[in-house]
PDB file of C-alpha atoms and ligand atoms in Angstrom:
ATOM      1  CA  MET A   1      35.345  64.704  17.907  1.00  0.00           C
ATOM      2  CA  ALA A   2      37.975  61.792  17.907  1.00  0.00           C
ATOM      3  CA  PHE A   3      36.803  58.491  17.649  1.00  0.00           C
ATOM      4  CA  VAL A   4      36.803  56.768  21.136  1.00  0.00           C
ATOM      5  CA  ASN A   5      36.733  52.987  21.482  1.00  0.00           C
ATOM      6  CA  LEU A   6      36.123  52.447  25.320  1.00  0.00           C
ATOM      7  CA  LYS A   7      36.308  48.852  25.318  1.00  0.00           C
ATOM      8  CA  LYS A   8      39.742  48.893  23.588  1.00  0.00           C
ATOM      9  CA  LYS A   9      40.578  51.817  25.574  1.00  0.00           C
ATOM     10  CA  GLU A  10      41.663  53.581  22.205  1.00  0.00           C
ATOM     11  CA  ILE A  11      41.436  56.899  20.962  1.00  0.00           C
ATOM     12  CA  GLN A  12      41.652  57.713  17.075  1.00  0.00           C
ATOM     13  CA  VAL A  13      42.758  61.153  16.260  1.00  0.00           C
ATOM     14  CA  LYS A  14      42.720  62.668  13.022  1.00  0.00           C
ATOM     15  CA  ILE A  15      44.965  65.221  11.650  1.00  0.00           C
ATOM     16  CA  VAL A  16      44.881  66.630   8.140  1.00  0.00           C
ATOM     17  CA  TYR A  17      47.376  68.305   6.215  1.00  0.00           C
ATOM     18  CA  TYR A  18      45.462  70.821   4.210  1.00  0.00           C
ATOM     19  CA  GLY A  19      46.952  73.773   1.759  1.00  0.00           C
ATOM     20  CA  PRO A  20      47.494  74.645  -1.749  1.00  0.00           C
ATOM     21  CA  GLY A  21      48.608  72.205  -4.414  1.00  0.00           C
ATOM     22  CA  ARG A  22      52.157  71.460  -4.539  1.00  0.00           C
ATOM     23  CA  GLY A  23      52.578  73.208  -1.353  1.00  0.00           C
ATOM     24  CA  GLY A  24      54.395  70.208   0.361  1.00  0.00           C
ATOM     25  CA  LYS A  25      51.835  68.322   2.325  1.00  0.00           C
ATOM     26  CA  THR A  26      52.723  64.905   1.035  1.00  0.00           C
ATOM     27  CA  SER A  27      56.502  65.725   1.419  1.00  0.00           C
ATOM     28  CA  ASN A  28      55.663  66.480   5.097  1.00  0.00           C
ATOM     29  CA  LEU A  29      54.199  63.182   5.544  1.00  0.00           C
ATOM     30  CA  GLU A  30      57.095  61.312   3.641  1.00  0.00           C
ATOM     31  CA  TYR A  31      59.522  63.005   5.893  1.00  0.00           C
ATOM     32  CA  ILE A  32      57.736  61.822   9.128  1.00  0.00           C
ATOM     33  CA  HIS A  33      57.406  58.281   7.570  1.00  0.00           C
ATOM     34  CA  GLY A  34      60.925  58.272   6.952  1.00  0.00           C
ATOM     35  CA  ASN A  35      62.240  59.405  10.199  1.00  0.00           C
ATOM     36  CA  PHE A  36      59.884  57.567  12.571  1.00  0.00           C
ATOM     37  CA  ALA A  37      59.968  54.388  10.562  1.00  0.00           C
ATOM     38  CA  LYS A  38      60.429  52.373  13.824  1.00  0.00           C
ATOM     39  CA  ARG A  39      57.214  53.911  15.358  1.00  0.00           C
ATOM     40  CA  ILE A  40      55.511  53.462  12.262  1.00  0.00           C
ATOM     41  CA  ASN A  41      55.186  49.831  11.504  1.00  0.00           C
ATOM     42  CA  THR A  42      53.336  50.238   8.252  1.00  0.00           C
ATOM     43  CA  GLU A  43      53.823  51.783   4.955  1.00  0.00           C
ATOM     44  CA  MET A  44      52.409  55.079   3.986  1.00  0.00           C
ATOM     45  CA  VAL A  45      49.385  54.625   1.982  1.00  0.00           C
ATOM     46  CA  THR A  46      49.342  57.041  -0.935  1.00  0.00           C
ATOM     47  CA  VAL A  47      45.837  56.599  -2.586  1.00  0.00           C
ATOM     48  CA  LYS A  48      46.373  57.343  -6.269  1.00  0.00           C
ATOM     49  CA  THR A  49      49.003  59.859  -7.338  1.00  0.00           C
ATOM     50  CA  HIS A  50      49.373  61.307 -10.876  1.00  0.00           C
ATOM     51  CA  GLY A  51      53.129  62.196 -11.026  1.00  0.00           C
ATOM     52  CA  ASP A  52      53.808  63.635  -7.783  1.00  0.00           C
ATOM     53  CA  ARG A  53      50.214  65.023  -7.480  1.00  0.00           C
ATOM     54  CA  THR A  54      47.723  63.591  -4.595  1.00  0.00           C
ATOM     55  CA  LEU A  55      44.556  62.500  -6.635  1.00  0.00           C
ATOM     56  CA  PHE A  56      42.644  61.356  -3.399  1.00  0.00           C
ATOM     57  CA  PHE A  57      45.019  61.433   0.008  1.00  0.00           C
ATOM     58  CA  ASP A  58      47.855  60.268   1.656  1.00  0.00           C
ATOM     59  CA  PHE A  59      47.447  58.154   4.876  1.00  0.00           C
ATOM     60  CA  LEU A  60      49.949  57.547   7.775  1.00  0.00           C
ATOM     61  CA  PRO A  61      48.954  55.963  11.316  1.00  0.00           C
ATOM     62  CA  PHE A  62      51.227  56.984  14.114  1.00  0.00           C
ATOM     63  CA  ASP A  63      51.061  55.361  17.475  1.00  0.00           C
ATOM     64  CA  ILE A  64      52.108  58.101  20.453  1.00  0.00           C
ATOM     65  CA  GLY A  65      51.522  55.487  23.244  1.00  0.00           C
ATOM     66  CA  VAL A  66      49.042  55.795  26.364  1.00  0.00           C
ATOM     67  CA  ILE A  67      47.611  58.812  27.602  1.00  0.00           C
ATOM     68  CA  ASN A  68      45.181  58.928  30.562  1.00  0.00           C
ATOM     69  CA  GLY A  69      44.888  55.248  30.247  1.00  0.00           C
ATOM     70  CA  TYR A  70      44.117  55.402  26.357  1.00  0.00           C
ATOM     71  CA  ASP A  71      46.064  54.251  23.476  1.00  0.00           C
ATOM     72  CA  VAL A  72      46.387  57.186  21.309  1.00  0.00           C
ATOM     73  CA  LYS A  73      46.406  56.521  17.742  1.00  0.00           C
ATOM     74  CA  ILE A  74      47.223  59.368  15.293  1.00  0.00           C
ATOM     75  CA  GLN A  75      45.972  59.282  11.809  1.00  0.00           C
ATOM     76  CA  LEU A  76      47.636  61.575   9.565  1.00  0.00           C
ATOM     77  CA  TYR A  77      46.097  62.541   6.158  1.00  0.00           C
ATOM     78  CA  THR A  78      46.621  64.870   3.405  1.00  0.00           C
ATOM     79  CA  VAL A  79      44.350  66.229   0.967  1.00  0.00           C
ATOM     80  CA  PRO A  80      44.662  66.787  -2.798  1.00  0.00           C
ATOM     81  CA  GLY A  81      45.494  70.547  -2.997  1.00  0.00           C
ATOM     82  CA  GLN A  82      44.369  71.168  -6.611  1.00  0.00           C
ATOM     83  CA  ALA A  83      41.543  73.322  -6.859  1.00  0.00           C
ATOM     84  CA  LYS A  84      39.435  70.724  -8.967  1.00  0.00           C
ATOM     85  CA  TYR A  85      39.502  68.212  -6.162  1.00  0.00           C
ATOM     86  CA  ASN A  86      37.294  69.789  -3.465  1.00  0.00           C
ATOM     87  CA  ALA A  87      34.949  67.147  -3.145  1.00  0.00           C
ATOM     88  CA  THR A  88      37.631  64.886  -2.005  1.00  0.00           C
ATOM     89  CA  ARG A  89      39.135  67.412   0.210  1.00  0.00           C
ATOM     90  CA  ARG A  90      35.793  67.855   1.989  1.00  0.00           C
ATOM     91  CA  LEU A  91      35.531  64.147   2.354  1.00  0.00           C
ATOM     92  CA  VAL A  92      39.147  63.824   3.849  1.00  0.00           C
ATOM     93  CA  LEU A  93      38.224  66.604   6.388  1.00  0.00           C
ATOM     94  CA  ARG A  94      35.308  64.523   7.741  1.00  0.00           C
ATOM     95  CA  GLY A  95      35.928  63.897  11.462  1.00  0.00           C
ATOM     96  CA  VAL A  96      39.033  65.962  11.465  1.00  0.00           C
ATOM     97  CA  ASP A  97      40.420  66.683  14.860  1.00  0.00           C
ATOM     98  CA  GLY A  98      43.408  68.781  14.231  1.00  0.00           C
ATOM     99  CA  ILE A  99      44.853  70.674  10.979  1.00  0.00           C
ATOM    100  CA  VAL A 100      48.284  71.687   9.675  1.00  0.00           C
ATOM    101  CA  PHE A 101      47.892  74.280   7.177  1.00  0.00           C
ATOM    102  CA  VAL A 102      50.827  74.104   4.719  1.00  0.00           C
ATOM    103  CA  ALA A 103      51.328  77.135   2.950  1.00  0.00           C
ATOM    104  CA  ASP A 104      53.802  77.699   0.035  1.00  0.00           C
ATOM    105  CA  ALA A 105      56.187  80.553   0.837  1.00  0.00           C
ATOM    106  CA  MET A 106      57.035  80.844  -2.790  1.00  0.00           C
ATOM    107  CA  ALA A 107      55.959  84.620  -3.535  1.00  0.00           C
ATOM    108  CA  MET A 108      54.064  83.636  -6.729  1.00  0.00           C
ATOM    109  CA  ARG A 109      51.898  81.365  -4.636  1.00  0.00           C
ATOM    110  CA  ARG A 110      50.697  84.213  -2.262  1.00  0.00           C
ATOM    111  CA  GLU A 111      47.141  84.401  -3.722  1.00  0.00           C
ATOM    112  CA  LYS A 112      46.856  80.516  -3.781  1.00  0.00           C
ATOM    113  CA  ASN A 113      47.531  80.284   0.007  1.00  0.00           C
ATOM    114  CA  ILE A 114      44.895  82.704   0.719  1.00  0.00           C
ATOM    115  CA  LEU A 115      42.268  80.960  -1.428  1.00  0.00           C
ATOM    116  CA  ALA A 116      43.118  77.579   0.028  1.00  0.00           C
ATOM    117  CA  LEU A 117      42.671  78.803   3.561  1.00  0.00           C
ATOM    118  CA  LYS A 118      39.388  80.234   2.625  1.00  0.00           C
ATOM    119  CA  ASN A 119      38.432  77.003   1.149  1.00  0.00           C
ATOM    120  CA  LEU A 120      39.593  75.296   4.421  1.00  0.00           C
ATOM    121  CA  HIS A 121      36.980  77.745   6.178  1.00  0.00           C
ATOM    122  CA  GLU A 122      34.209  76.775   3.857  1.00  0.00           C
ATOM    123  CA  ASN A 123      34.580  73.076   3.995  1.00  0.00           C
ATOM    124  CA  LEU A 124      34.774  73.173   7.765  1.00  0.00           C
ATOM    125  CA  ALA A 125      31.869  75.068   7.726  1.00  0.00           C
ATOM    126  CA  GLU A 126      30.119  72.358   5.866  1.00  0.00           C
ATOM    127  CA  TYR A 127      30.724  70.036   8.957  1.00  0.00           C
ATOM    128  CA  LYS A 128      29.542  73.032  11.344  1.00  0.00           C
ATOM    129  CA  LYS A 129      33.221  73.471  12.254  1.00  0.00           C
ATOM    130  CA  SER A 130      34.577  76.891  13.048  1.00  0.00           C
ATOM    131  CA  ILE A 131      38.068  77.174  11.793  1.00  0.00           C
ATOM    132  CA  LEU A 132      38.456  79.363  14.907  1.00  0.00           C
ATOM    133  CA  LYS A 133      37.817  76.483  17.226  1.00  0.00           C
ATOM    134  CA  ILE A 134      39.644  73.699  15.922  1.00  0.00           C
ATOM    135  CA  PRO A 135      43.619  73.037  16.753  1.00  0.00           C
ATOM    136  CA  ILE A 136      45.338  74.511  13.696  1.00  0.00           C
ATOM    137  CA  VAL A 137      49.330  74.949  13.311  1.00  0.00           C
ATOM    138  CA  MET A 138      50.452  77.033  10.233  1.00  0.00           C
ATOM    139  CA  GLN A 139      53.654  76.043   8.175  1.00  0.00           C
ATOM    140  CA  TYR A 140      55.137  78.383   5.786  1.00  0.00           C
ATOM    141  CA  ASN A 141      57.173  75.739   3.721  1.00  0.00           C
ATOM    142  CA  LYS A 142      59.971  75.848   1.075  1.00  0.00           C
ATOM    143  CA  ILE A 143      61.940  78.420   2.814  1.00  0.00           C
ATOM    144  CA  ASP A 144      65.008  76.736   1.510  1.00  0.00           C
ATOM    145  CA  LEU A 145      64.377  78.094  -1.868  1.00  0.00           C
ATOM    146  CA  ARG A 146      65.503  81.552  -0.649  1.00  0.00           C
ATOM    147  CA  LYS A 147      68.906  80.386  -1.116  1.00  0.00           C
ATOM    148  CA  GLN A 148      68.396  79.641  -4.746  1.00  0.00           C
ATOM    149  CA  GLY A 149      67.376  83.176  -5.264  1.00  0.00           C
ATOM    150  CA  ILE A 150      63.682  82.240  -5.596  1.00  0.00           C
ATOM    151  CA  PRO A 151      61.359  84.969  -4.127  1.00  0.00           C
ATOM    152  CA  ILE A 152      60.118  83.902  -1.002  1.00  0.00           C
ATOM    153  CA  LEU A 153      57.454  85.731   1.028  1.00  0.00           C
ATOM    154  CA  PRO A 154      58.600  87.137   4.268  1.00  0.00           C
ATOM    155  CA  VAL A 155      57.147  85.558   7.455  1.00  0.00           C
ATOM    156  CA  LYS A 156      55.355  88.960   8.277  1.00  0.00           C
ATOM    157  CA  THR A 157      53.531  88.954   5.176  1.00  0.00           C
ATOM    158  CA  LEU A 158      52.761  85.152   5.640  1.00  0.00           C
ATOM    159  CA  GLU A 159      51.410  85.991   8.878  1.00  0.00           C
ATOM    160  CA  LYS A 160      49.509  88.982   7.836  1.00  0.00           C
ATOM    161  CA  ASP A 161      47.914  87.232   5.003  1.00  0.00           C
ATOM    162  CA  LEU A 162      47.116  83.825   6.765  1.00  0.00           C
ATOM    163  CA  ASN A 163      47.353  84.053  10.552  1.00  0.00           C
ATOM    164  CA  SER A 164      46.335  87.471  11.811  1.00  0.00           C
ATOM    165  CA  GLN A 165      43.001  86.565  12.707  1.00  0.00           C
ATOM    166  CA  LEU A 166      43.608  82.967  13.835  1.00  0.00           C
ATOM    167  CA  LYS A 167      46.784  83.538  15.705  1.00  0.00           C
ATOM    168  CA  ARG A 168      48.151  80.048  15.904  1.00  0.00           C
ATOM    169  CA  PRO A 169      51.461  78.659  16.247  1.00  0.00           C
ATOM    170  CA  SER A 170      53.383  78.952  13.024  1.00  0.00           C
ATOM    171  CA  PHE A 171      56.623  77.416  11.423  1.00  0.00           C
ATOM    172  CA  PRO A 172      58.773  78.435   8.746  1.00  0.00           C
ATOM    173  CA  ALA A 173      59.608  75.040   7.280  1.00  0.00           C
ATOM    174  CA  SER A 174      61.291  72.832   4.453  1.00  0.00           C
ATOM    175  CA  ALA A 175      59.499  69.700   3.969  1.00  0.00           C
ATOM    176  CA  MET A 176      62.372  68.836   1.615  1.00  0.00           C
ATOM    177  CA  LEU A 177      65.002  69.405   4.285  1.00  0.00           C
ATOM    178  CA  GLY A 178      63.069  68.204   7.371  1.00  0.00           C
ATOM    179  CA  TYR A 179      63.463  71.714   8.840  1.00  0.00           C
ATOM    180  CA  ASN A 180      60.672  72.210  11.380  1.00  0.00           C
ATOM    181  CA  VAL A 181      58.476  69.415   9.885  1.00  0.00           C
ATOM    182  CA  VAL A 182      58.779  67.295  13.194  1.00  0.00           C
ATOM    183  CA  ALA A 183      58.432  70.618  15.199  1.00  0.00           C
ATOM    184  CA  THR A 184      55.109  71.400  13.075  1.00  0.00           C
ATOM    185  CA  PHE A 185      53.994  67.644  13.864  1.00  0.00           C
ATOM    186  CA  LYS A 186      54.730  67.760  17.749  1.00  0.00           C
ATOM    187  CA  GLN A 187      52.853  71.319  17.983  1.00  0.00           C
ATOM    188  CA  ILE A 188      49.664  69.796  16.226  1.00  0.00           C
ATOM    189  CA  ILE A 189      49.530  66.624  18.228  1.00  0.00           C
ATOM    190  CA  SER A 190      49.991  68.506  21.396  1.00  0.00           C
ATOM    191  CA  MET A 191      47.256  71.222  20.852  1.00  0.00           C
ATOM    192  CA  THR A 192      44.970  68.350  19.268  1.00  0.00           C
ATOM    193  CA  VAL A 193      45.269  65.885  22.337  1.00  0.00           C
ATOM    194  CA  ALA A 194      44.899  68.839  24.722  1.00  0.00           C
ATOM    195  CA  SER A 195      41.612  69.583  23.109  1.00  0.00           C
ATOM    196  CA  ILE A 196      40.611  66.059  23.004  1.00  0.00           C
ATOM    197  CA  LYS A 197      41.491  65.530  26.690  1.00  0.00           C
ATOM    198  CA  LYS A 198      39.076  68.407  27.393  1.00  0.00           C
ATOM    199  CA  ASP A 199      36.134  66.395  25.460  1.00  0.00           C
ATOM    200  CA  ILE A 200      36.606  63.111  27.332  1.00  0.00           C
ATOM    201  CA  THR A 201      37.259  64.241  30.983  1.00  0.00           C
TER     202      THR A 201
HETATM  203  N1  GTP B 301      62.489  73.175  -2.505  1.00  0.00           N
HETATM  204  C1  GTP B 301      61.417  72.609  -1.801  1.00  0.00           C
HETATM  205  N2  GTP B 301      60.755  71.833  -2.508  1.00  0.00           N
HETATM  206  C2  GTP B 301      59.754  71.464  -1.965  1.00  0.00           C
HETATM  207  C3  GTP B 301      59.537  71.518  -0.478  1.00  0.00           C
HETATM  208  N3  GTP B 301      58.502  70.670  -0.054  1.00  0.00           N
HETATM  209  C4  GTP B 301      58.019  70.029  -1.237  1.00  0.00           C
HETATM  210  N4  GTP B 301      58.459  70.417  -2.245  1.00  0.00           N
HETATM  211  C5  GTP B 301      58.572  70.066  -3.743  1.00  0.00           C
HETATM  212  O1  GTP B 301      57.269  70.624  -4.089  1.00  0.00           O
HETATM  213  C6  GTP B 301      56.611  69.652  -5.096  1.00  0.00           C
HETATM  214  C7  GTP B 301      55.294  69.394  -4.475  1.00  0.00           C
HETATM  215  O2  GTP B 301      55.363  68.756  -3.113  1.00  0.00           O
HETATM  216  P1  GTP B 301      54.215  67.815  -2.679  1.00  0.00           P
HETATM  217  O3  GTP B 301      54.561  67.512  -1.007  1.00  0.00           O
HETATM  218  O4  GTP B 301      53.848  66.607  -3.580  1.00  0.00           O
HETATM  219  O5  GTP B 301      53.133  68.848  -2.549  1.00  0.00           O
HETATM  220  P2  GTP B 301      51.422  68.559  -2.073  1.00  0.00           P
HETATM  221  O6  GTP B 301      51.080  69.630  -1.190  1.00  0.00           O
HETATM  222  O7  GTP B 301      51.345  67.103  -1.820  1.00  0.00           O
HETATM  223  O8  GTP B 301      50.885  68.574  -3.502  1.00  0.00           O
HETATM  224  P3  GTP B 301      49.291  68.057  -3.946  1.00  0.00           P
HETATM  225  O9  GTP B 301      49.336  66.725  -3.649  1.00  0.00           O
HETATM  226  O10 GTP B 301      49.207  68.528  -5.417  1.00  0.00           O
HETATM  227  O11 GTP B 301      48.404  68.792  -3.150  1.00  0.00           O
HETATM  228  C8  GTP B 301      57.467  68.280  -5.192  1.00  0.00           C
HETATM  229  O12 GTP B 301      58.098  68.423  -6.184  1.00  0.00           O
HETATM  230  C9  GTP B 301      58.315  68.451  -3.813  1.00  0.00           C
HETATM  231  O13 GTP B 301      59.510  67.771  -3.785  1.00  0.00           O
HETATM  232  C10 GTP B 301      60.502  72.171   0.303  1.00  0.00           C
HETATM  233  O14 GTP B 301      60.452  72.573   1.537  1.00  0.00           O
HETATM  234  N5  GTP B 301      61.356  72.930  -0.325  1.00  0.00           N
HETATM  235 MG1   MG B 302      50.098  65.474  -2.155  1.00  0.00          MG
END
């Protein structure tokens, strides 16, 4: 559960962007950083990248104000999506309160999305957390590529592959254009804060 500092009346909420390599997790955080620059009075921390691949994680703190007398601080993280960095992915998941699963809507990435979701399931289980209980929002990213004639999975297929059991809110999105990036972000914050409220009251 979230880190609560009773003395400072502060709650730290950890939200992790998870998903296959090159799916657009870092791009989501970059867009949020660019658009809420005034409320985020710090730089986005990108811990080691190789080209544009995340090697460890990205980190972005976000202050959403006071809820029930508690100053709520959101911490956004991304994991490295490449299969070989599973130890790091698992570490970033430690203490997670909410997850945005960023799937890559390109047809050629169908299998990678399914494997990444399975991997999330397994890594949460390491922390005795159930994917069925943690707040999750699904994002089907890169739908802008359809306009360029690149084969994109229909939302129906993505829903069937990734969300038929979970049945969580989902958004077609373009992290590059910013389409539904903020909507995804607001949705996960509201679900996560709601679940934390239940824990502390
Ligand atoms: N066309 C298009 N390209 C995108 C979109 N989102 C991300 N990209 C591109 O896809 C590539 C990978 O994006 P990243 O945000 O670095 O992906 P990531 O999920 O952080 O990747 P890893 O760090 O390797 O796990 C970059 O070249 C992005 O510019 C999108 O919505 N549309
Ligand atoms: Mg990244």
